[in-house]
Coordinates of C-alpha atoms in Angstrom, one line a residue:
Chain A
M1 CA 46.3 66.1 -74.1
S2 CA 49.0 64.7 -76.2
G3 CA 49.7 61.0 -76.6
H4 CA 48.2 59.2 -79.5
S5 CA 45.2 57.3 -78.1
E6 CA 44.6 54.1 -80.0
F7 CA 41.2 53.9 -78.2
Q8 CA 38.9 52.0 -80.3
P9 CA 35.5 51.4 -78.8
T10 CA 34.1 48.0 -79.6
S11 CA 31.0 47.7 -77.5
A12 CA 27.8 49.5 -78.4
P13 CA 27.3 51.4 -75.2
V14 CA 30.9 52.7 -75.2
K15 CA 30.5 53.8 -78.9
W16 CA 27.3 55.5 -77.9
L17 CA 29.0 57.4 -75.1
E18 CA 32.1 58.1 -77.1
R19 CA 30.1 59.9 -79.8
R20 CA 28.5 62.2 -77.2
L21 CA 31.2 62.5 -74.5
P22 CA 34.7 61.2 -75.4
I23 CA 35.7 60.9 -71.8
L24 CA 36.8 57.3 -72.1
S25 CA 39.3 58.1 -74.9
L26 CA 40.5 61.1 -73.0
M27 CA 41.2 58.9 -70.0
H28 CA 42.7 56.3 -72.2
G29 CA 45.0 58.9 -73.8
A30 CA 45.9 60.4 -70.4
A31 CA 46.3 57.4 -68.1
V32 CA 46.7 54.3 -70.3
A33 CA 48.4 54.9 -73.6
F34 CA 50.2 58.0 -72.4
P35 CA 53.9 57.7 -73.5
T36 CA 56.0 58.1 -70.5
P37 CA 59.9 58.2 -70.5
K38 CA 61.0 54.7 -69.7
N39 CA 63.7 55.8 -67.2
L40 CA 61.6 57.4 -64.4
N41 CA 62.8 56.5 -60.9
Y42 CA 60.8 56.2 -57.7
W43 CA 61.1 60.0 -57.0
W44 CA 58.5 60.3 -59.9
T45 CA 56.0 58.3 -57.9
F46 CA 55.3 61.2 -55.6
G47 CA 52.8 62.8 -58.1
G48 CA 50.6 59.7 -57.7
I49 CA 51.3 59.7 -53.9
L50 CA 50.1 63.3 -53.7
M51 CA 46.9 62.5 -55.5
F52 CA 46.3 59.7 -53.0
C53 CA 47.0 62.2 -50.1
L54 CA 44.4 64.6 -51.5
G55 CA 41.8 61.9 -51.9
V56 CA 42.5 60.8 -48.3
Q57 CA 42.2 64.3 -46.9
I58 CA 38.9 64.9 -48.7
I59 CA 37.3 61.7 -47.8
T60 CA 38.3 61.8 -44.1
G61 CA 37.6 65.5 -44.1
V62 CA 34.0 65.1 -45.4
I63 CA 33.4 62.5 -42.7
L64 CA 34.9 64.6 -40.0
V65 CA 32.6 67.5 -40.8
M66 CA 29.6 65.1 -40.2
H67 CA 30.6 65.0 -36.5
F68 CA 32.3 68.4 -35.9
T69 CA 30.6 71.6 -34.6
P70 CA 32.2 74.9 -35.7
H71 CA 31.5 77.0 -32.7
V72 CA 33.9 78.3 -30.2
D73 CA 32.0 76.8 -27.3
M74 CA 31.6 73.4 -28.9
A75 CA 34.5 72.9 -31.5
F76 CA 37.1 71.6 -29.0
S77 CA 34.7 69.2 -27.3
S78 CA 33.3 68.1 -30.6
V79 CA 36.7 67.0 -31.6
E80 CA 36.9 65.0 -28.3
H81 CA 33.5 63.6 -29.2
I82 CA 35.0 62.4 -32.5
M83 CA 37.9 60.8 -30.6
R84 CA 35.8 59.1 -27.9
D85 CA 32.2 58.6 -29.1
V86 CA 32.1 58.3 -32.9
N87 CA 32.6 54.8 -34.2
Y88 CA 36.3 54.7 -35.5
G89 CA 36.3 58.5 -35.1
W90 CA 39.8 58.4 -33.6
L91 CA 41.0 56.5 -36.7
I92 CA 39.5 58.9 -39.2
R93 CA 40.8 62.0 -37.2
Y94 CA 44.3 60.6 -36.9
I95 CA 44.3 59.8 -40.6
H96 CA 43.2 63.3 -41.3
S97 CA 45.7 65.1 -39.0
N98 CA 48.6 62.8 -39.9
G99 CA 47.5 62.9 -43.4
A100 CA 48.2 66.6 -43.5
S101 CA 51.8 65.9 -42.5
M102 CA 52.1 63.1 -45.0
F103 CA 50.8 65.4 -47.7
F104 CA 53.5 68.0 -46.9
L105 CA 56.2 65.3 -46.7
A106 CA 55.3 64.1 -50.2
V107 CA 54.9 67.6 -51.6
Y108 CA 58.4 68.6 -50.4
I109 CA 59.9 65.4 -51.9
H110 CA 58.0 66.2 -55.1
M111 CA 59.3 69.9 -55.1
F112 CA 62.9 68.9 -54.3
R113 CA 62.8 66.3 -57.0
G114 CA 61.7 69.0 -59.4
L115 CA 64.6 71.2 -58.3
Y116 CA 67.1 68.4 -58.6
Y117 CA 66.1 67.2 -62.1
G118 CA 65.3 70.8 -63.4
S119 CA 61.7 69.9 -64.0
Y120 CA 60.6 73.5 -63.9
K121 CA 62.7 74.4 -67.0
E122 CA 61.3 75.3 -70.4
P123 CA 58.8 74.1 -71.5
R124 CA 57.6 73.1 -68.1
E125 CA 57.5 76.5 -66.4
L126 CA 53.7 76.7 -66.0
I127 CA 53.6 73.1 -64.5
W128 CA 55.9 74.3 -61.8
I129 CA 53.9 77.5 -61.2
L130 CA 50.7 75.6 -61.0
G131 CA 52.4 73.2 -58.5
M132 CA 53.4 76.3 -56.5
V133 CA 49.8 77.5 -56.6
I134 CA 48.8 74.1 -55.2
Y135 CA 51.5 74.4 -52.5
V136 CA 50.3 77.8 -51.3
L137 CA 46.7 76.5 -51.3
M138 CA 47.8 73.5 -49.3
T139 CA 49.5 75.8 -46.6
A140 CA 46.2 77.7 -46.4
A141 CA 44.2 74.6 -46.0
A142 CA 46.5 73.2 -43.4
F143 CA 46.4 76.4 -41.4
F144 CA 42.6 76.7 -41.6
G145 CA 42.2 73.0 -40.6
Y146 CA 44.6 73.4 -37.6
V147 CA 42.5 76.2 -36.3
L148 CA 39.3 74.2 -36.3
V149 CA 40.5 72.0 -33.5
W150 CA 40.3 75.1 -31.2
G151 CA 43.1 74.1 -28.9
Q152 CA 45.6 76.6 -27.5
M153 CA 47.9 76.2 -30.5
S154 CA 45.0 76.6 -32.8
F155 CA 43.9 79.8 -31.2
W156 CA 47.3 81.3 -30.8
G157 CA 48.5 80.2 -34.2
A158 CA 45.5 81.8 -35.8
T159 CA 46.2 84.9 -33.7
V160 CA 49.8 85.1 -34.8
I161 CA 49.1 84.3 -38.5
T162 CA 46.3 86.7 -38.9
N163 CA 48.3 89.4 -37.3
L164 CA 50.9 89.0 -40.0
F165 CA 48.4 90.7 -42.2
G166 CA 48.1 93.5 -39.7
A167 CA 51.7 94.3 -40.5
I168 CA 50.8 95.4 -44.0
P169 CA 50.9 99.3 -44.1
L170 CA 47.6 101.3 -44.6
V171 CA 45.3 98.3 -45.2
G172 CA 46.5 96.0 -42.3
D173 CA 43.8 96.9 -39.9
F174 CA 41.1 96.6 -42.6
L175 CA 42.4 93.2 -43.6
L176 CA 42.5 92.1 -40.0
S177 CA 38.9 93.0 -39.3
L178 CA 38.0 91.1 -42.5
L179 CA 39.8 88.0 -41.4
W180 CA 38.5 88.1 -37.8
G181 CA 35.0 89.4 -38.3
G182 CA 35.5 91.1 -35.0
F183 CA 38.1 92.5 -32.7
S184 CA 40.1 89.3 -32.3
V185 CA 40.1 85.7 -33.3
D186 CA 36.7 84.5 -32.3
N187 CA 33.6 82.6 -33.4
P188 CA 33.1 84.5 -36.7
T189 CA 36.8 83.7 -37.5
L190 CA 36.3 80.0 -36.7
N191 CA 33.2 80.0 -38.9
R192 CA 34.8 81.6 -42.0
L193 CA 38.0 79.4 -41.6
F194 CA 35.7 76.3 -41.4
S195 CA 34.0 77.4 -44.6
L196 CA 37.2 78.0 -46.4
H197 CA 38.8 74.8 -45.0
Y198 CA 36.0 72.9 -46.9
L199 CA 36.5 75.0 -50.0
V200 CA 40.3 74.9 -50.6
P201 CA 40.7 71.2 -51.0
F202 CA 38.3 71.4 -54.1
L203 CA 40.3 74.4 -55.4
I204 CA 43.4 72.2 -55.1
A205 CA 41.7 69.4 -57.0
G206 CA 40.9 71.9 -59.7
V207 CA 44.5 73.1 -60.0
V208 CA 45.7 69.6 -59.9
V209 CA 43.7 69.0 -63.1
L210 CA 45.4 72.1 -64.7
H211 CA 48.8 70.8 -63.4
I212 CA 48.4 67.4 -65.0
W213 CA 46.9 68.9 -68.1
A214 CA 49.9 71.2 -68.5
L215 CA 52.2 68.2 -67.7
H216 CA 50.6 66.2 -70.6
V217 CA 51.5 68.7 -73.2
P218 CA 55.3 68.3 -73.1
G219 CA 55.1 64.9 -71.2
N220 CA 57.2 64.0 -68.1
N221 CA 60.7 65.3 -67.5
N222 CA 63.0 62.4 -66.6
P223 CA 66.2 61.7 -64.5
L224 CA 68.4 62.5 -67.5
G225 CA 66.6 65.8 -68.1
I226 CA 66.8 65.3 -71.9
D227 CA 63.9 65.3 -74.3
V228 CA 62.1 62.2 -75.5
K229 CA 63.3 61.6 -79.1
G230 CA 60.8 59.0 -80.2
P231 CA 58.8 55.9 -79.2
Q232 CA 61.9 53.9 -78.3
D233 CA 62.4 56.3 -75.3
T234 CA 59.0 55.7 -73.8
V235 CA 56.6 53.0 -72.4
T236 CA 52.9 53.3 -72.0
F237 CA 51.7 54.8 -68.7
H238 CA 49.7 51.6 -68.1
P239 CA 50.7 49.1 -67.0
Y240 CA 54.2 50.2 -66.4
Y241 CA 53.7 53.3 -64.3
T242 CA 50.3 52.5 -62.9
I243 CA 52.0 49.5 -61.2
K244 CA 55.0 51.4 -60.2
D245 CA 52.9 54.2 -58.7
T246 CA 50.5 51.7 -56.9
F247 CA 53.5 49.9 -55.4
A248 CA 54.9 53.3 -54.3
V249 CA 51.5 54.3 -52.8
V250 CA 51.3 51.0 -50.9
M251 CA 54.8 51.6 -49.4
F252 CA 53.8 55.1 -48.5
M253 CA 50.6 53.8 -46.9
I254 CA 52.8 51.6 -44.6
F255 CA 54.8 54.6 -43.5
F256 CA 51.6 56.5 -43.1
A257 CA 50.0 53.9 -41.0
L258 CA 53.0 53.7 -38.7
F259 CA 52.2 57.2 -37.6
V260 CA 48.4 56.7 -37.5
F261 CA 48.6 53.5 -35.3
Y262 CA 51.8 53.9 -33.3
M263 CA 52.6 57.6 -32.9
P264 CA 49.5 59.5 -33.9
N265 CA 50.5 62.5 -31.9
A266 CA 54.3 62.6 -32.6
L267 CA 53.9 65.4 -35.1
G268 CA 51.4 67.4 -33.2
E269 CA 51.8 69.8 -30.2
P270 CA 50.6 68.6 -26.8
D271 CA 49.3 72.2 -26.0
N272 CA 46.6 71.7 -28.7
Y273 CA 44.9 69.2 -26.3
I274 CA 44.2 72.2 -24.0
E275 CA 41.0 74.1 -25.0
A276 CA 41.7 77.7 -26.5
N277 CA 42.1 80.3 -23.8
R278 CA 42.2 83.8 -24.9
L279 CA 43.8 85.0 -21.7
S280 CA 46.8 82.9 -21.8
T281 CA 49.4 82.2 -24.6
P282 CA 51.4 79.0 -24.4
A283 CA 55.0 79.5 -23.3
H284 CA 56.4 78.0 -26.4
I285 CA 54.3 78.6 -29.6
V286 CA 55.3 77.0 -32.9
P287 CA 53.6 76.0 -36.2
E288 CA 53.3 72.5 -37.5
W289 CA 56.7 71.1 -38.7
Y290 CA 56.0 71.7 -42.4
L291 CA 55.8 75.5 -41.9
L292 CA 58.9 75.8 -39.6
P293 CA 61.4 77.0 -42.3
F294 CA 59.3 79.9 -43.2
Y295 CA 58.6 80.7 -39.5
A296 CA 62.3 80.7 -38.9
I297 CA 62.8 83.3 -41.7
L298 CA 60.0 85.4 -40.2
R299 CA 61.5 85.4 -36.8
S300 CA 65.1 86.1 -37.9
I301 CA 64.2 89.5 -39.2
P302 CA 63.9 91.9 -36.2
D303 CA 61.2 94.0 -37.8
K304 CA 57.4 93.3 -38.0
L305 CA 56.9 94.4 -41.6
L306 CA 60.3 93.3 -43.0
G307 CA 59.9 89.9 -41.3
V308 CA 56.5 89.4 -43.1
I309 CA 58.0 90.5 -46.4
A310 CA 60.9 88.2 -46.1
M311 CA 58.6 85.3 -45.5
G312 CA 56.4 86.3 -48.4
I313 CA 59.4 86.5 -50.7
A314 CA 60.8 83.2 -49.4
I315 CA 57.7 81.6 -50.8
F316 CA 57.2 83.8 -53.8
V317 CA 60.8 83.3 -55.0
L318 CA 59.9 79.6 -55.7
F319 CA 57.5 80.9 -58.4
L320 CA 60.5 82.5 -60.1
V321 CA 62.8 79.5 -60.1
P322 CA 62.3 78.8 -63.8
W323 CA 63.8 82.2 -64.7
L324 CA 66.3 82.4 -61.8
D325 CA 68.0 79.3 -63.0
T326 CA 69.9 80.3 -66.1
S327 CA 71.3 76.9 -67.0
K328 CA 69.8 75.1 -70.0
V329 CA 70.8 71.7 -68.7
R330 CA 67.9 70.2 -66.6
S331 CA 69.1 67.4 -64.6
A332 CA 71.6 67.9 -61.7
R333 CA 73.3 64.7 -62.8
F334 CA 75.1 66.6 -65.5
R335 CA 75.6 69.9 -63.4
P336 CA 78.5 69.1 -61.1
L337 CA 78.3 72.4 -59.3
Y338 CA 74.5 72.7 -59.1
K339 CA 74.4 69.2 -57.6
Q340 CA 76.5 70.3 -54.6
F341 CA 74.5 73.6 -54.2
F342 CA 71.3 71.6 -54.4
W343 CA 72.3 69.5 -51.4
L344 CA 73.5 72.6 -49.5
F345 CA 70.1 74.2 -50.1
L346 CA 68.3 71.1 -48.8
I347 CA 70.5 71.2 -45.7
D348 CA 69.8 74.9 -45.3
A349 CA 66.1 74.2 -45.5
L350 CA 66.4 71.6 -42.8
I351 CA 68.4 73.9 -40.6
L352 CA 65.7 76.6 -41.0
G353 CA 63.1 73.9 -40.0
Y354 CA 65.2 73.0 -37.0
I355 CA 65.6 76.7 -36.0
G356 CA 61.9 77.3 -36.5
A357 CA 61.2 74.8 -33.7
K358 CA 63.6 76.4 -31.3
P359 CA 63.1 79.6 -29.2
A360 CA 64.2 82.8 -31.0
E361 CA 67.2 83.5 -28.8
G362 CA 71.0 83.1 -28.5
M363 CA 72.8 80.9 -31.0
Y364 CA 69.4 79.8 -32.5
L365 CA 68.9 83.4 -33.7
V366 CA 72.4 83.7 -35.2
I367 CA 72.2 80.4 -37.0
G368 CA 68.6 81.2 -38.2
R369 CA 69.9 84.5 -39.6
I370 CA 72.8 82.9 -41.4
A371 CA 70.4 80.2 -42.8
T372 CA 68.0 82.8 -43.9
A373 CA 70.7 84.8 -45.7
Y374 CA 71.8 81.7 -47.5
Y375 CA 68.2 80.8 -48.5
F376 CA 67.9 84.1 -50.5
L377 CA 71.5 83.8 -51.7
H378 CA 70.8 80.5 -53.2
F379 CA 67.9 81.8 -55.2
F380 CA 69.0 85.3 -56.1
I381 CA 72.8 84.7 -56.6
I382 CA 73.8 81.1 -56.9
L383 CA 71.1 80.0 -59.2
P384 CA 71.5 82.7 -61.9
V385 CA 75.4 82.7 -61.7
L386 CA 75.8 79.0 -61.8
G387 CA 74.1 78.7 -65.1
L388 CA 76.6 81.2 -66.6
V389 CA 79.9 79.8 -65.1
E390 CA 79.2 76.0 -64.8
T391 CA 80.4 73.6 -67.5
P392 CA 77.9 70.8 -67.7
K393 CA 78.9 67.2 -68.3
P394 CA 78.1 65.9 -71.8
L395 CA 74.5 64.8 -72.1
P396 CA 73.6 61.3 -73.3
E397 CA 72.4 60.8 -76.9
S398 CA 68.9 59.5 -75.9
I399 CA 67.0 58.0 -73.0
S400 CA 66.9 54.7 -74.8
K401 CA 70.7 54.6 -75.4
S402 CA 71.4 55.5 -71.8
V403 CA 69.1 52.8 -70.6
L404 CA 70.6 50.2 -72.9
D405 CA 74.1 51.2 -71.9
K406 CA 73.3 50.8 -68.3
S407 CA 71.7 47.5 -68.7
A408 CA 74.8 46.3 -70.9
A409 CA 77.2 47.5 -68.1
G410 CA 75.0 45.6 -65.6
K411 CA 75.3 42.4 -67.6
A412 CA 79.0 42.7 -68.0
A413 CA 79.5 43.2 -64.3
Chain B
M1 CA 51.8 36.5 -74.5
T2 CA 49.7 34.1 -76.5
A3 CA 52.1 31.3 -75.8
D4 CA 52.0 32.0 -72.1
Q5 CA 48.2 32.1 -72.0
A6 CA 47.9 28.7 -73.6
E7 CA 49.9 27.2 -70.7
E8 CA 48.9 26.0 -67.3
P9 CA 48.5 28.8 -64.7
T10 CA 51.9 30.3 -64.1
R11 CA 53.5 31.7 -61.0
R12 CA 52.8 35.2 -62.4
D13 CA 49.0 34.3 -62.5
F14 CA 49.1 33.1 -59.0
L15 CA 50.8 36.3 -57.8
Y16 CA 48.4 38.4 -59.7
I17 CA 45.4 36.8 -58.1
A18 CA 46.9 36.6 -54.7
T19 CA 47.8 40.3 -54.8
G20 CA 44.4 41.2 -56.1
T21 CA 42.8 39.2 -53.2
V22 CA 44.9 40.9 -50.5
G23 CA 44.1 44.2 -52.0
A24 CA 40.3 43.5 -52.1
V25 CA 40.3 42.3 -48.5
G26 CA 42.4 45.3 -47.4
A27 CA 39.9 47.7 -49.2
G28 CA 36.9 46.0 -47.6
A29 CA 38.5 46.2 -44.1
L30 CA 39.4 49.8 -44.7
A31 CA 35.9 50.7 -46.0
W32 CA 34.2 49.3 -42.8
P33 CA 35.4 52.2 -40.4
F34 CA 34.2 54.7 -43.0
I35 CA 30.7 53.2 -43.1
H36 CA 30.4 52.3 -39.4
Q37 CA 31.1 56.0 -38.4
L38 CA 27.7 56.8 -39.7
N39 CA 26.1 54.4 -37.1
P40 CA 24.8 55.8 -33.8
D41 CA 27.9 56.8 -31.8
A42 CA 28.5 56.2 -28.1
S43 CA 27.0 59.5 -27.0
V44 CA 23.7 58.6 -28.8
K45 CA 23.7 55.0 -27.5
A46 CA 24.2 56.3 -23.9
L47 CA 20.9 58.1 -24.1
A48 CA 19.0 55.3 -25.8
S49 CA 16.9 54.4 -22.7
I50 CA 14.8 56.6 -20.4
E51 CA 13.1 56.2 -17.1
V52 CA 9.6 57.8 -16.6
D53 CA 7.8 58.4 -13.4
I54 CA 4.2 57.3 -14.1
S55 CA 2.7 57.5 -10.6
A56 CA 1.2 60.9 -11.1
I57 CA -0.7 59.9 -14.4
G58 CA -4.3 59.4 -13.4
E59 CA -6.8 57.1 -15.0
G60 CA -7.8 58.5 -18.5
A61 CA -4.7 60.8 -18.7
A62 CA -1.6 60.4 -20.8
V63 CA 1.8 61.8 -21.1
T64 CA 4.1 62.1 -24.0
V65 CA 7.7 61.7 -23.5
T66 CA 10.7 61.9 -25.9
W67 CA 12.6 58.7 -26.4
R68 CA 15.4 58.3 -29.1
G69 CA 14.1 61.5 -30.7
K70 CA 10.6 60.3 -31.1
P71 CA 7.4 60.8 -29.0
V72 CA 6.2 57.9 -26.8
F73 CA 2.7 57.9 -25.6
I74 CA 2.0 56.6 -22.1
R75 CA -1.7 56.3 -21.5
H76 CA -3.4 55.2 -18.3
R77 CA -6.4 53.7 -20.0
T78 CA -10.0 53.6 -18.6
A79 CA -11.8 50.4 -18.0
A80 CA -14.1 51.4 -20.9
E81 CA -11.1 51.8 -23.2
I82 CA -9.6 48.4 -22.2
S83 CA -12.8 46.6 -22.8
A84 CA -13.4 48.3 -26.1
A85 CA -10.0 47.3 -27.2
G86 CA -10.6 43.7 -26.0
E87 CA -13.9 43.3 -27.8
V88 CA -12.5 43.9 -31.4
K89 CA -12.5 40.9 -33.7
I90 CA -9.0 40.2 -34.5
E91 CA -9.8 38.9 -38.0
E92 CA -11.2 42.3 -38.9
L93 CA -7.9 44.1 -38.3
R94 CA -5.5 45.3 -41.0
D95 CA -2.5 44.3 -38.7
P96 CA -4.0 41.6 -36.6
Q97 CA -2.8 41.7 -33.0
A98 CA -4.7 41.1 -29.7
D99 CA -4.9 44.0 -27.2
K100 CA -3.3 41.7 -24.6
D101 CA -0.3 41.3 -26.8
R102 CA 0.2 45.0 -26.9
V103 CA 0.4 45.7 -23.2
Q104 CA 2.2 44.3 -20.2
K105 CA -0.5 45.7 -17.8
P106 CA -3.8 46.4 -19.4
E107 CA -4.2 49.8 -17.9
W108 CA -0.9 51.1 -19.3
L109 CA -0.7 51.5 -23.0
I110 CA 2.9 52.5 -24.0
M111 CA 3.6 53.0 -27.7
V112 CA 5.7 55.0 -30.1
G113 CA 3.7 58.0 -31.2
V114 CA 4.7 57.9 -34.8
C115 CA 2.1 57.2 -37.5
T116 CA 3.2 54.1 -39.5
H117 CA 2.2 55.8 -42.7
L118 CA 4.7 58.6 -43.1
G119 CA 5.8 59.5 -39.6
C120 CA 3.5 62.3 -38.3
V121 CA 2.5 62.3 -34.7
P122 CA -1.2 61.3 -34.3
L123 CA -3.5 63.3 -32.0
G124 CA -4.8 61.5 -28.9
Q125 CA -8.6 60.7 -28.3
K126 CA -9.5 61.6 -31.8
G127 CA -10.9 59.7 -34.7
D128 CA -13.7 57.2 -35.4
F129 CA -12.4 54.7 -32.9
G130 CA -11.7 56.8 -29.8
G131 CA -8.0 56.2 -30.0
W132 CA -5.7 58.3 -32.2
F133 CA -6.1 60.2 -35.4
C134 CA -3.2 61.2 -37.7
P135 CA -4.0 64.7 -39.1
C136 CA -1.5 64.2 -42.0
H137 CA -3.4 61.7 -44.1
G138 CA -6.3 60.6 -42.0
S139 CA -5.3 57.3 -40.3
H140 CA -7.5 56.2 -37.4
Y141 CA -6.2 54.1 -34.6
D142 CA -8.3 52.4 -31.9
T143 CA -7.9 52.5 -28.1
S144 CA -5.1 49.9 -28.4
G145 CA -3.3 52.0 -31.0
R146 CA -4.3 49.6 -33.8
I147 CA -4.7 50.8 -37.3
R148 CA -8.5 50.7 -38.3
K149 CA -9.0 53.1 -41.1
G150 CA -6.8 55.2 -43.4
P151 CA -3.6 54.7 -45.3
A152 CA -1.2 53.5 -42.5
P153 CA -0.2 49.9 -42.9
N154 CA 0.6 48.9 -39.3
N155 CA -0.4 49.4 -35.7
L156 CA 1.5 52.0 -33.7
A157 CA 4.7 50.4 -32.6
I158 CA 5.3 49.1 -29.1
P159 CA 8.8 50.0 -27.7
E160 CA 10.8 47.7 -25.5
Y161 CA 10.0 48.6 -21.8
V162 CA 9.9 47.2 -18.3
F163 CA 8.0 48.3 -15.2
L164 CA 10.7 49.0 -12.6
D165 CA 8.2 49.2 -9.8
D166 CA 4.6 50.4 -9.6
G167 CA 5.5 54.0 -10.2
R168 CA 8.3 53.8 -12.8
V169 CA 8.9 52.4 -16.2
K170 CA 12.1 52.1 -18.2
I171 CA 11.7 52.5 -22.0
G172 CA 14.4 51.2 -24.2

């Protein structure tokens, strides 16, 4: 990792360790002395917030497994056992279930921040791609976890999602039987999803290490989107950003606690408090809020295979953003046109989310189709063309100069 | 910095320590639910006591019941066993305790059937003292369940129990 570590061990035990395993100087270089642009705003704290979320999910998840029974006859009642019998089980489960939503909220903010400030552009393409890998793993983990509760939404969500794979020509049925371990979603399915739900968070943790490793080669992007030119443009990560990140995490915890303690079921579906019944599908079946935009895209295509393909492309296209965006200017601050299309895209994503929660009929279907078309238009037409036709505003000389100018203007006013 | 440090505690020092204190208290309060969840839960505690019908246990017979996941021996002792237990000199015992302190009614000996050495279940009416014998490492218990020979350090434990009437006992 880059960043010149001035780590000088003084005590004998540290020297002993350092000669054999230089982990302390590695940590010092990565999280203490690491030179970080001095102009990062609060949108940059979501990386730290996401590490906090992953930690919370792993700790509460390991505890929930101590009390959960992964069997179709007992899974649902063991969740109720956690809620009623286990000491503070309600708290730990509500932290875990709302924690998934908090994790996605934070990751969407993190991703939109990257889109706004062009954090995916050269030389940070791989950081973005690793981030997308984490995002895909997160959706998998969230889906697996949702099934474990074995309520009506769990069961029918699992049925619908696994059936997506059945749409694939030739190998569809083969994949389905691999996923199910039977002829439908049943006990073998629950068991394998339980196993994977425990595995994926650790895969995520591993990719997070790669994500941060890759980040520490070029260093952080920043709101101006221009390169760091020298030490005058940076401050050390500690104490400046450790404190800023900690403060942001505390604020985030307050927001998180609001859900856990005052509206723990606001983001869930009441139907999931009914035990899975394979003979009756709930009248209105929807995924959790964080998957609604993709669900809307799936439903807006009136063909089984094409719908699945559209949804797959909607996710996969995000991997290609570093090459679809042809502009050399990173930050939307200096891209007058892109800035407007960024907000249009954000609104489009929110509309898709809203449509995904509504029944697929009437106006909802029409709006859903328009929003779906715009989603693909944004990535495949607008992004590449904008870079060619847009005239960016002049970029500041350096981060340091921009910061000093701003502070001078502040003093004058 | 050096000039600041030489001065009296500043407002910044106070805020630093106050913030750290709030953080430490918060972390401690948050840690408790995560530790307490390991303790027995409500469903376990609800089954923590049992009632046993002992009216059918004749003199010289015994039953073993499960209580809190462990065996409990309920033995209807014979007069010979009671007198043998009473005659032992307390000073000679490894874990000195009079037989009358180990029973509520002399004919009923109720104790946890777990060897105090390493947790095996002793065999009844075996061993050198006519009481119990643990097959794992050779501990001998007498007719009052007291350790007499072998590696175990203590007498077999007496659970909390009450006689509800002549025919029923509540353990736990």
